[in-house]
Short mmCIF file of C-alpha atoms in Angstrom, two decimals:
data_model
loop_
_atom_site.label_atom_id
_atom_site.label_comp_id
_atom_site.label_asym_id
_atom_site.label_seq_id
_atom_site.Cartn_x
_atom_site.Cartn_y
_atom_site.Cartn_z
CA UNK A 31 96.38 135.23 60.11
CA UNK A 32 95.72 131.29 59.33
CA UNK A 33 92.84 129.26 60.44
CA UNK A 34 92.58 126.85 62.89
CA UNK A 35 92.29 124.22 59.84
CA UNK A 36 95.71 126.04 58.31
CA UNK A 37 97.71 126.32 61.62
CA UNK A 38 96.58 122.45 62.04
CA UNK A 39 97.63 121.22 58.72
CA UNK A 40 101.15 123.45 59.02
CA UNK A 41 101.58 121.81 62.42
CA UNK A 42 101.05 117.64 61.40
CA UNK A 43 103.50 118.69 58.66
CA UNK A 44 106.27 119.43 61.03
CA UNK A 45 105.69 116.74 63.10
CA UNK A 46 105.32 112.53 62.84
CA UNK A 47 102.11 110.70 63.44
CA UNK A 48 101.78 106.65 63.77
CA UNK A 49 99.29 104.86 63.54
CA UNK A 50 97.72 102.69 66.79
CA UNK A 51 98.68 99.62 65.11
CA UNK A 52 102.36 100.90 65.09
CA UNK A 53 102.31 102.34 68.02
CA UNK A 54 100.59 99.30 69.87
CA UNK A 55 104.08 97.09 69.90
CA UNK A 56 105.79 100.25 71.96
CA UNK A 57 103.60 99.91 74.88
CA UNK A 58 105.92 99.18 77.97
CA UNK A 59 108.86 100.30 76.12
CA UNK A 60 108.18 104.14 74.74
CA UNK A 61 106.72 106.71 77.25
CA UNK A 62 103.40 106.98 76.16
CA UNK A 63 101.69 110.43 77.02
CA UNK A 64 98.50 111.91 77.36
CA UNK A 65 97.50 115.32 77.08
CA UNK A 66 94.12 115.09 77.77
CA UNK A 67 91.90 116.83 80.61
CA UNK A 68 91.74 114.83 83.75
CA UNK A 69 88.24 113.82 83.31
CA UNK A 70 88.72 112.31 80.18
CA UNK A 71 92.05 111.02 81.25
CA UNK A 72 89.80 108.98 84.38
CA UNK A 73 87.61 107.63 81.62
CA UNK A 74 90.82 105.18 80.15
CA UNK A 75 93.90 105.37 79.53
CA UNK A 76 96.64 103.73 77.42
CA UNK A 77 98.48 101.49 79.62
CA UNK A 78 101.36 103.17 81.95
CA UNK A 79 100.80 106.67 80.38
CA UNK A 80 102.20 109.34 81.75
CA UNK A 81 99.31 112.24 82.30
CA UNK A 82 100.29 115.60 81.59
CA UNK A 83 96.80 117.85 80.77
CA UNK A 84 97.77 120.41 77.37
CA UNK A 85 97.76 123.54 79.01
CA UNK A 86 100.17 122.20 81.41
CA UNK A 87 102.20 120.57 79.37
CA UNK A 88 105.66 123.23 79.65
CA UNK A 89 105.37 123.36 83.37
CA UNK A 90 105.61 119.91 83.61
CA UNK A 91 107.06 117.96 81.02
CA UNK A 92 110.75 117.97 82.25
CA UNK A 93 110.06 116.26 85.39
CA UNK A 94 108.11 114.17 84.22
CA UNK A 95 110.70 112.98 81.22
CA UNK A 96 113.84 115.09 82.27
CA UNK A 97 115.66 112.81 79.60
CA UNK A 98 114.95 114.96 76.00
CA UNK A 99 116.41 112.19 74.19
CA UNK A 100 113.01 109.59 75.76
CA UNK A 101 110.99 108.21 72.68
CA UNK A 102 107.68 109.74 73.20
CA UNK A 103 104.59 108.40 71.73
CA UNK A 104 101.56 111.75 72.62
CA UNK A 105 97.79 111.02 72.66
CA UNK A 106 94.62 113.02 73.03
CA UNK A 107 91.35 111.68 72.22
CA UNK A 108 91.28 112.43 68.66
CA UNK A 109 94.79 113.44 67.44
CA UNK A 110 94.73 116.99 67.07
CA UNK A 111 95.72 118.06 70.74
CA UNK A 112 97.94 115.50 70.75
CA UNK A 113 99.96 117.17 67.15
CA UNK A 114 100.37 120.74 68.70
CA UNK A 115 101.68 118.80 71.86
CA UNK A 116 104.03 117.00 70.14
CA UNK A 117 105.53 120.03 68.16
CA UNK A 118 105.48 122.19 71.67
CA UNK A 119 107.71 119.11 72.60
CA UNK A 120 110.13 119.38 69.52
CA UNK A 121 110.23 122.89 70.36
CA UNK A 122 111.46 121.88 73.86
CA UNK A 123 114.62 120.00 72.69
CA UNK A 124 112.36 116.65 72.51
CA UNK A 125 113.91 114.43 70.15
CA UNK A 126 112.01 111.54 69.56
CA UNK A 127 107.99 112.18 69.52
CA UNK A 128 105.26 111.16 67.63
CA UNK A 129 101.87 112.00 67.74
CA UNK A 130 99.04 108.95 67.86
CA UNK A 131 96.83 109.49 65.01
CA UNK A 132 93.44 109.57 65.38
CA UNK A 133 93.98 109.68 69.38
CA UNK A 134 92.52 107.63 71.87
CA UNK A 135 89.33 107.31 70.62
CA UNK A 136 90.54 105.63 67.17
CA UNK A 137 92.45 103.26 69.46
CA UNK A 138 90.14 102.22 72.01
CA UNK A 139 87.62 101.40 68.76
CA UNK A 140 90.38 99.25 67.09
CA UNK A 141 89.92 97.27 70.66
CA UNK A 142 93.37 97.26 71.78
CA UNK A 143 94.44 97.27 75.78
CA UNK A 144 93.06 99.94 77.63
CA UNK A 145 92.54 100.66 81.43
CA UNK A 146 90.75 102.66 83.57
CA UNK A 147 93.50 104.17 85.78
CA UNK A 148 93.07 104.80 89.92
CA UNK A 149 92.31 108.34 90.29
CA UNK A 150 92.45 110.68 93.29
CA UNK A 151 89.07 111.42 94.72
CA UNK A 152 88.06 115.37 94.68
CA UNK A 153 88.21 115.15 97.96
CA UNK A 154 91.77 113.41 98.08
CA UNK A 155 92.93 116.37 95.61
CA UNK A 156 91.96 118.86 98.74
CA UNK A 157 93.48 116.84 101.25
CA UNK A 158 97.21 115.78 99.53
CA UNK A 159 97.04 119.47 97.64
CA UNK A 160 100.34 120.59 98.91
CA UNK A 161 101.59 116.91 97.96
CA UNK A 162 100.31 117.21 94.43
CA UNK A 163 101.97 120.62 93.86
CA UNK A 164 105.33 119.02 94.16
CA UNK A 165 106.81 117.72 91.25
CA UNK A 166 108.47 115.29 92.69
CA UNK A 167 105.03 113.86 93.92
CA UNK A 168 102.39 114.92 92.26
CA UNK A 169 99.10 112.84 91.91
CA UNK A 170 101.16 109.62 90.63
CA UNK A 171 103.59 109.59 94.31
CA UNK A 172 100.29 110.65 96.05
CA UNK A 173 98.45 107.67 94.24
CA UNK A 174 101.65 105.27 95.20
CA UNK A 175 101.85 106.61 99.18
CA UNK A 176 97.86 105.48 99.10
CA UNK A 177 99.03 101.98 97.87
CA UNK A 178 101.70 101.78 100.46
CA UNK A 179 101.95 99.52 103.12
CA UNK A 180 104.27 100.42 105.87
CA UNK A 181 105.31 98.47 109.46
CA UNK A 182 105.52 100.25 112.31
CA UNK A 183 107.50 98.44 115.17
CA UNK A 184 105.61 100.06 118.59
CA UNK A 185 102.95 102.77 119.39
CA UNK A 186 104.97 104.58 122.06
CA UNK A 187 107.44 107.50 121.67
CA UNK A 188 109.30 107.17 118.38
CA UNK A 189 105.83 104.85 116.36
CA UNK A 190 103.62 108.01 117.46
CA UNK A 191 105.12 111.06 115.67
CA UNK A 192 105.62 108.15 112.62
CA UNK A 193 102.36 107.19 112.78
CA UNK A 194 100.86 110.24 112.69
CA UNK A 195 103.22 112.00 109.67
CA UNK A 196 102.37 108.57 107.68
CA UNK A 197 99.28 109.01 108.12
CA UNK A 198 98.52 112.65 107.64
CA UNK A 199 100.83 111.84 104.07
CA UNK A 200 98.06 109.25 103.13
CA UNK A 201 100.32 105.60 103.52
CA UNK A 202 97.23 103.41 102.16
CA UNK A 203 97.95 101.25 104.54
CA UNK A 204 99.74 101.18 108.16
CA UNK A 205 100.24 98.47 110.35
CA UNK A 206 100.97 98.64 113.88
CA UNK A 207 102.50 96.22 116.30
CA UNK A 208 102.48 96.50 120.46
CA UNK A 209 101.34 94.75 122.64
CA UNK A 210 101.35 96.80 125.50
CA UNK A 211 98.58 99.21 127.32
CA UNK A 212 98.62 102.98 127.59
CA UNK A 213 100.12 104.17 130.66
CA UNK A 214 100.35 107.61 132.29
CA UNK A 215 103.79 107.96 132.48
CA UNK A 216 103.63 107.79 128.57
CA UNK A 217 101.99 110.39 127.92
CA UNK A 218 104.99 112.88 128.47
CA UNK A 219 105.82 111.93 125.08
CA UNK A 220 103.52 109.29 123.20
CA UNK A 221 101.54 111.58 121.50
CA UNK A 222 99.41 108.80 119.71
CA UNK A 223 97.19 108.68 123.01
CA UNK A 224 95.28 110.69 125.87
CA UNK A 225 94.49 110.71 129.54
CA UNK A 226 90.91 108.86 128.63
CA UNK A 227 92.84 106.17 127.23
CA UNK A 228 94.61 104.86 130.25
CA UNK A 229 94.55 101.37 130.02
CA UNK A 230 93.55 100.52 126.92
CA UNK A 231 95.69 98.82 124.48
CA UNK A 232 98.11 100.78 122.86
CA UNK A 233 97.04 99.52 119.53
CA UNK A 234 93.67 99.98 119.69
CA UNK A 235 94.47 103.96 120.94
CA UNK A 236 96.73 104.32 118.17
CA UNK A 237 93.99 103.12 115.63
CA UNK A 238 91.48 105.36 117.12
CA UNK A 239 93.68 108.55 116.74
CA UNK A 240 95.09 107.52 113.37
CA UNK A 241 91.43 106.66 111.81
CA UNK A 242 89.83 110.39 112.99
CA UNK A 243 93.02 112.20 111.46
CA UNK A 244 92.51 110.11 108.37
CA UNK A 245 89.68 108.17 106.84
CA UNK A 246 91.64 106.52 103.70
CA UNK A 247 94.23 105.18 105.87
CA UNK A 248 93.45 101.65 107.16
CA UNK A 249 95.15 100.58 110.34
CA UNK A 250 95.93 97.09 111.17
CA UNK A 251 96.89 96.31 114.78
CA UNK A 252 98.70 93.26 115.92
CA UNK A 253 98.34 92.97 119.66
CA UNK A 254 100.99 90.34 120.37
CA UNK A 255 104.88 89.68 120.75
CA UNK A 256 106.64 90.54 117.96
CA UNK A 257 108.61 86.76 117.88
CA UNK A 258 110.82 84.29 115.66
CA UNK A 259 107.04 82.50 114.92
CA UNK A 260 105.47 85.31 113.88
CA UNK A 261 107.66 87.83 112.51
CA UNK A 262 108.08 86.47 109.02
CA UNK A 263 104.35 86.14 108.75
CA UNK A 264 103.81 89.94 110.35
CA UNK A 265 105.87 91.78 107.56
CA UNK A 266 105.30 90.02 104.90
CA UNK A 267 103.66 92.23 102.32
CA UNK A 268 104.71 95.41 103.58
CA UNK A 269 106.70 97.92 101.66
CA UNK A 270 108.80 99.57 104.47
CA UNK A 271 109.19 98.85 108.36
CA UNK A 272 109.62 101.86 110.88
CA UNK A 273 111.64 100.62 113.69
CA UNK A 274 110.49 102.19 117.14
CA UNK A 275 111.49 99.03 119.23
CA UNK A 276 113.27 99.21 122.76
CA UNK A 277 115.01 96.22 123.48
CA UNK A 278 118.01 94.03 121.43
CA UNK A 279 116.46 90.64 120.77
CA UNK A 280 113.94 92.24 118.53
CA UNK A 281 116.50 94.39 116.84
CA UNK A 282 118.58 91.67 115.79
CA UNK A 283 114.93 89.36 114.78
CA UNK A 284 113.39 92.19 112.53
CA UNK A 285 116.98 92.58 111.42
CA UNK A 286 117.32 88.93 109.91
CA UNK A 287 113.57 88.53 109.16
CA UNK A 288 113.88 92.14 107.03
CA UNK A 289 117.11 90.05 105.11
CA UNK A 290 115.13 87.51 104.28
CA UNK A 291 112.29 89.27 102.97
CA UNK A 292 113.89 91.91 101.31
CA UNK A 293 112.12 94.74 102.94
CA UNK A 294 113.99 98.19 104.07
CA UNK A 295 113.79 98.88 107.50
CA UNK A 296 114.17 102.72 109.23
CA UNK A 297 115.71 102.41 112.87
CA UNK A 298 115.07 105.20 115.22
CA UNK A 299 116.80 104.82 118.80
CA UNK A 300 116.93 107.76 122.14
CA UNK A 301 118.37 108.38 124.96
CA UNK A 302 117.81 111.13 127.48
CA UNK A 303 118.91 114.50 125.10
CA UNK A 304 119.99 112.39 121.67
CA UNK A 305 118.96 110.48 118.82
CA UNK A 306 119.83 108.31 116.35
CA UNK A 307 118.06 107.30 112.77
CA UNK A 308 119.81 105.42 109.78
CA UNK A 309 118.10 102.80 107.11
CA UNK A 310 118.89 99.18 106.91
CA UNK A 311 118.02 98.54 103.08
CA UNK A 312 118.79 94.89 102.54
CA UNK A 313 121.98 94.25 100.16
CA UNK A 314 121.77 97.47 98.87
CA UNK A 315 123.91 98.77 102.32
CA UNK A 316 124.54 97.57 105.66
CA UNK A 317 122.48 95.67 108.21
CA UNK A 318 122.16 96.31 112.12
CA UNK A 319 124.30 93.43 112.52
CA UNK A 320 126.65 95.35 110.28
CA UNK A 321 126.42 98.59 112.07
CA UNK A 322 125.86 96.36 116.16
CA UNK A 323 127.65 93.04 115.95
CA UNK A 324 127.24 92.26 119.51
CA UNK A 325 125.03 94.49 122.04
CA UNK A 326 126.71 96.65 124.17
CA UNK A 327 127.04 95.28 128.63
CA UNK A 328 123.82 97.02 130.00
CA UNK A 329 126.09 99.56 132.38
CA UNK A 330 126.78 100.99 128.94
CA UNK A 331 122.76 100.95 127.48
CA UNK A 332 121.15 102.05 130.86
CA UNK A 333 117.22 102.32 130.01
CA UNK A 334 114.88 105.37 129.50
CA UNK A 335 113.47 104.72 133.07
CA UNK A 336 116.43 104.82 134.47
CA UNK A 337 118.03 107.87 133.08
CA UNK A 338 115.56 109.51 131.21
CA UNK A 339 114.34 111.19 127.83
CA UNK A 340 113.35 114.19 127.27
CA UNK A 341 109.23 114.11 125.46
CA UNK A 342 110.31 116.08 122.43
CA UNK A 343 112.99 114.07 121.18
CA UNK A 344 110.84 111.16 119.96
CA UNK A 345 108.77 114.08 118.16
CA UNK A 346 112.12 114.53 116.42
CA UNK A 347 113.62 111.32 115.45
CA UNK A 348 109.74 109.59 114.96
CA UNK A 349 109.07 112.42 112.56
CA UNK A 350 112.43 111.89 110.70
CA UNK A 351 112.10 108.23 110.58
CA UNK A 352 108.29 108.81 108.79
CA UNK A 353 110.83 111.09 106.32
CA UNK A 354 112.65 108.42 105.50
CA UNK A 355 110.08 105.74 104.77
CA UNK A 356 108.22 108.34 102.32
CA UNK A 357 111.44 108.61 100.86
CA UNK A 358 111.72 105.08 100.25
CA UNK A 359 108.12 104.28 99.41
CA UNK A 360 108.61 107.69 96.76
CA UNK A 361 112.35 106.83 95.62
CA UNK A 362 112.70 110.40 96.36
CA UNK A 363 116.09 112.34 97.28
CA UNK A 364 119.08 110.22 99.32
CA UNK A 365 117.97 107.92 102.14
CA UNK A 366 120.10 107.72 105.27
CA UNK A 367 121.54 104.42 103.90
CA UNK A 368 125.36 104.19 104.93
CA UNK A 369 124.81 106.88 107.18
CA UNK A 370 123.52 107.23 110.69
CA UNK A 371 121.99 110.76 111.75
CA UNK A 372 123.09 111.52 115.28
CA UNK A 373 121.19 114.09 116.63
CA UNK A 374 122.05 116.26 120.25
CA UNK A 375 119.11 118.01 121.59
CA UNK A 376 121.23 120.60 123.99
CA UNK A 377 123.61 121.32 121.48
CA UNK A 378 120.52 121.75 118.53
CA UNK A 379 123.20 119.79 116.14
CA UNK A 380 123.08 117.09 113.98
CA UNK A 381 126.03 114.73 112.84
CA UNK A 382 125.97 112.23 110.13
CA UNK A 383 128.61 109.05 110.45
CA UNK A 384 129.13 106.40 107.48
CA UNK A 385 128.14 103.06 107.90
CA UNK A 386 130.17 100.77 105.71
CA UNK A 387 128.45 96.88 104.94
CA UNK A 388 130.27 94.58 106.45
CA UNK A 389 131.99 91.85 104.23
CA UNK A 390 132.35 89.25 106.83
CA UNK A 391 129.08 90.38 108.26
CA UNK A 392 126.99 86.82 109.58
CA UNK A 393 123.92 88.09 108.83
CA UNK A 394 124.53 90.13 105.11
CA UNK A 395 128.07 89.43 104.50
CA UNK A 396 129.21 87.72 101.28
CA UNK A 397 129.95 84.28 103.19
CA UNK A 398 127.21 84.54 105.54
CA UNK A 399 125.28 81.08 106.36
CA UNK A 400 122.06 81.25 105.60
CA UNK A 401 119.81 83.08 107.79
CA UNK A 402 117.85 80.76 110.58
CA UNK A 403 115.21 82.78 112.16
CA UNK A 404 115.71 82.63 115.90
CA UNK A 405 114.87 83.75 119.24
CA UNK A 406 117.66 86.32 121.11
CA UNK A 407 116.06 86.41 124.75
CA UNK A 408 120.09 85.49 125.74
CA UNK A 409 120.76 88.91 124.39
CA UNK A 410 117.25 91.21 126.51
CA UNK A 411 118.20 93.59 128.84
CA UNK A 412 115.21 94.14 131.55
CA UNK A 413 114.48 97.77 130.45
CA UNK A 414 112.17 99.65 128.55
CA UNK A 415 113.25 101.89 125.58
CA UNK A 416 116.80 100.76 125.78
CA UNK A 417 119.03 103.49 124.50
CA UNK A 418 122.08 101.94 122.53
CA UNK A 419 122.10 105.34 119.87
CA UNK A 420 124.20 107.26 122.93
CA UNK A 421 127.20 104.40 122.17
CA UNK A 422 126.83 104.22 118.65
CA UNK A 423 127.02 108.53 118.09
CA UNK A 424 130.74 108.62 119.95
CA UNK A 425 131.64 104.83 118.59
#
């Protein structure tokens, strides 16, 4: 049987090494990856590495580079990890590796770039576990939810299922936007607050409840009308906006202010047994202007008050729309882009419809004037919760 020296000498043979002066021009191009153990991997790290520890390297590798034919530049701290990795990788179907010689110790002495990359906490390992055991997540998307920012549009029925999904995922960063007070005839299906916090503003309730379920989120509340003066300034910076508004004017302003600042919005919308939930990802598919021209005569949009909802169906469509953002903040699966999810309570169904961009669209069309940010009071009907997704499901 050979020695460890023999085995190690048989296996640098097999494979190519390069040296960190080589290898140094390849940064941002070639997938750099280290095979070290996580706490040396939290000392420094080669920038935009991808992590993979040794003894997990099989279980991992392919989704982490599904493409074989990737040029792969491996690193440990000294090079000999690194060479066994690298031939474990040929022996994959890898085509293009190379090992780093002398590891990450002989290039961190040579002074070239290194950082020290963000980490999950032990603690934040515990809490995003299940998170971390999906490949499609792992610690990186659980790292990149933490540095999201996400809009929500309202603390009431559809913002308090979001909210609360968001949060429990670990969204870095949520920001909330109502400027109304917690009622009791909300809490039938706002889930965000309680009896004891009648009266209070519905921000500051929703802060309170999203704060005890999670520490590392950090909710910012904006108390105040959601207007053409404001709303450029409000969602500026944010990754994704959840859309849990009742009423057309805003529709149509977050619509035009989300064109102009390039940021994907998901739109929720009930009424009484049904639900509706599509994205509005700017240029990349239609707008609401594509999908709602012109609002529908108020005989045809009656509100919540007036005919109802029933308290579980925000639970639905809320929790859905939180789905879709973490899809979008994630780039994970197929997000409800050109589609709208129409979902019937009493009949337990759901039914998807395309949604085609508009080319002569005036807000995203190819010919459209430029957008003017603008107040739509001409368009507010005098209703809460105003339920247009009934029309749009049969349109």
């Amino acid at each position: 049987m050979p020695s460890f020296r023999e085995l190690l000498k048989q296996t640098k043979s097999e494979i190519e090494e390069i040296s960190p002066a080589d290898a140094e021009p390849r940064v941002g191009e070639t997938t750099f990856l280290d095979v070290r153990e996580l706490d040396e991997f939290e000392q420094g790290m080669i920038p935009g590495s991808v992590f993979i520890p040794r003894g997990h390297l099989e279980s991992q590798v392919e989704n982490k580079i599904p493409d074989h034919d990737t040029p792969v530049v491996v690193y440990c701290a000294g090079g000999i990890r690194s060479a066994f990795a690298a031939k474990t990788l040929q022996e994959l179907g890898y085509s293009n590796v190379v090992s780093l010689a002398g590891g990450f110790g002989r290039w961190k002495n040579e002074g070239r770039n290194w950082v020290t990359p963000n980490t999950l906490t032990p603690e934040q390992r515990d809490r995003y576990g299940r998170h971390i055991l999906l490949p499609e997540v792992g610690e990186e998307g659980q790292q990149k939810l933490l540095d999201s920012k996400v809009l929500l549009l309202g603390a009431g029925g559809l913002g308090s299922p979001a909210a609360l999904y968001l949060a429990a995922a670990g969204v870095g960063t949520i920001g909330i936007i109502d400027m109304d007070v917690v009622d009791a005839s909300n809490l039938q299906r706002q889930i965000l607050h309680n009896l004891e916090r009648i009266g209070d503003r519905k921000v500051d309730s929703a802060k309170k409840t999203l704060t005890a379920l999670n520490p590392d989120v950090d909710v910012v509340t904006y108390d105040v009308r959601l207007g053409a003066d404001n709303v450029l300034d409000i969602i500026d910076g944010y990754d994704v906006i959840v859309d849990g508004t009742d009423n057309f004017p805003t529709r149509y302003l977050v619509n035009d202010a989300s064109l102009l600042k390039r940021i994907p919005v998901v739109h929720g919308s009930i009424f009484r047994f049904e639900g509706q939930v599509t994205v509005f990802d700017p240029y990349n598919g239609p707008c609401y202007r594509c999908l709602l021209p012109e609002p529908p005569p108020p005989e045809l949009a009656p509100s919540c008050a007036e005919a109802g909802v029933l308290g579980v169906l925000p639970g639905i469509i809320g929790s859905i729309q939180a789905l879709e953002a973490i899809k979008l903040l994630l780039d994970l699966g197929d997000p409800l882009r050109g589609r709208l999810l129409a979902y019937d309570a009493l009949e337990q169904s759901f039914r998807t419809f395309k949604v085609r961009r508009d080319p002569t669209c005036p807000a995203c069309g190819e010919h459209a004037a430029p957008i003017v940010i603008a107040e739509y009071d001409d368009l507010c009907l005098p209703h809460a919760e105003l339920a247009d997704g009934s029309v749009l499901a049969h349109s």
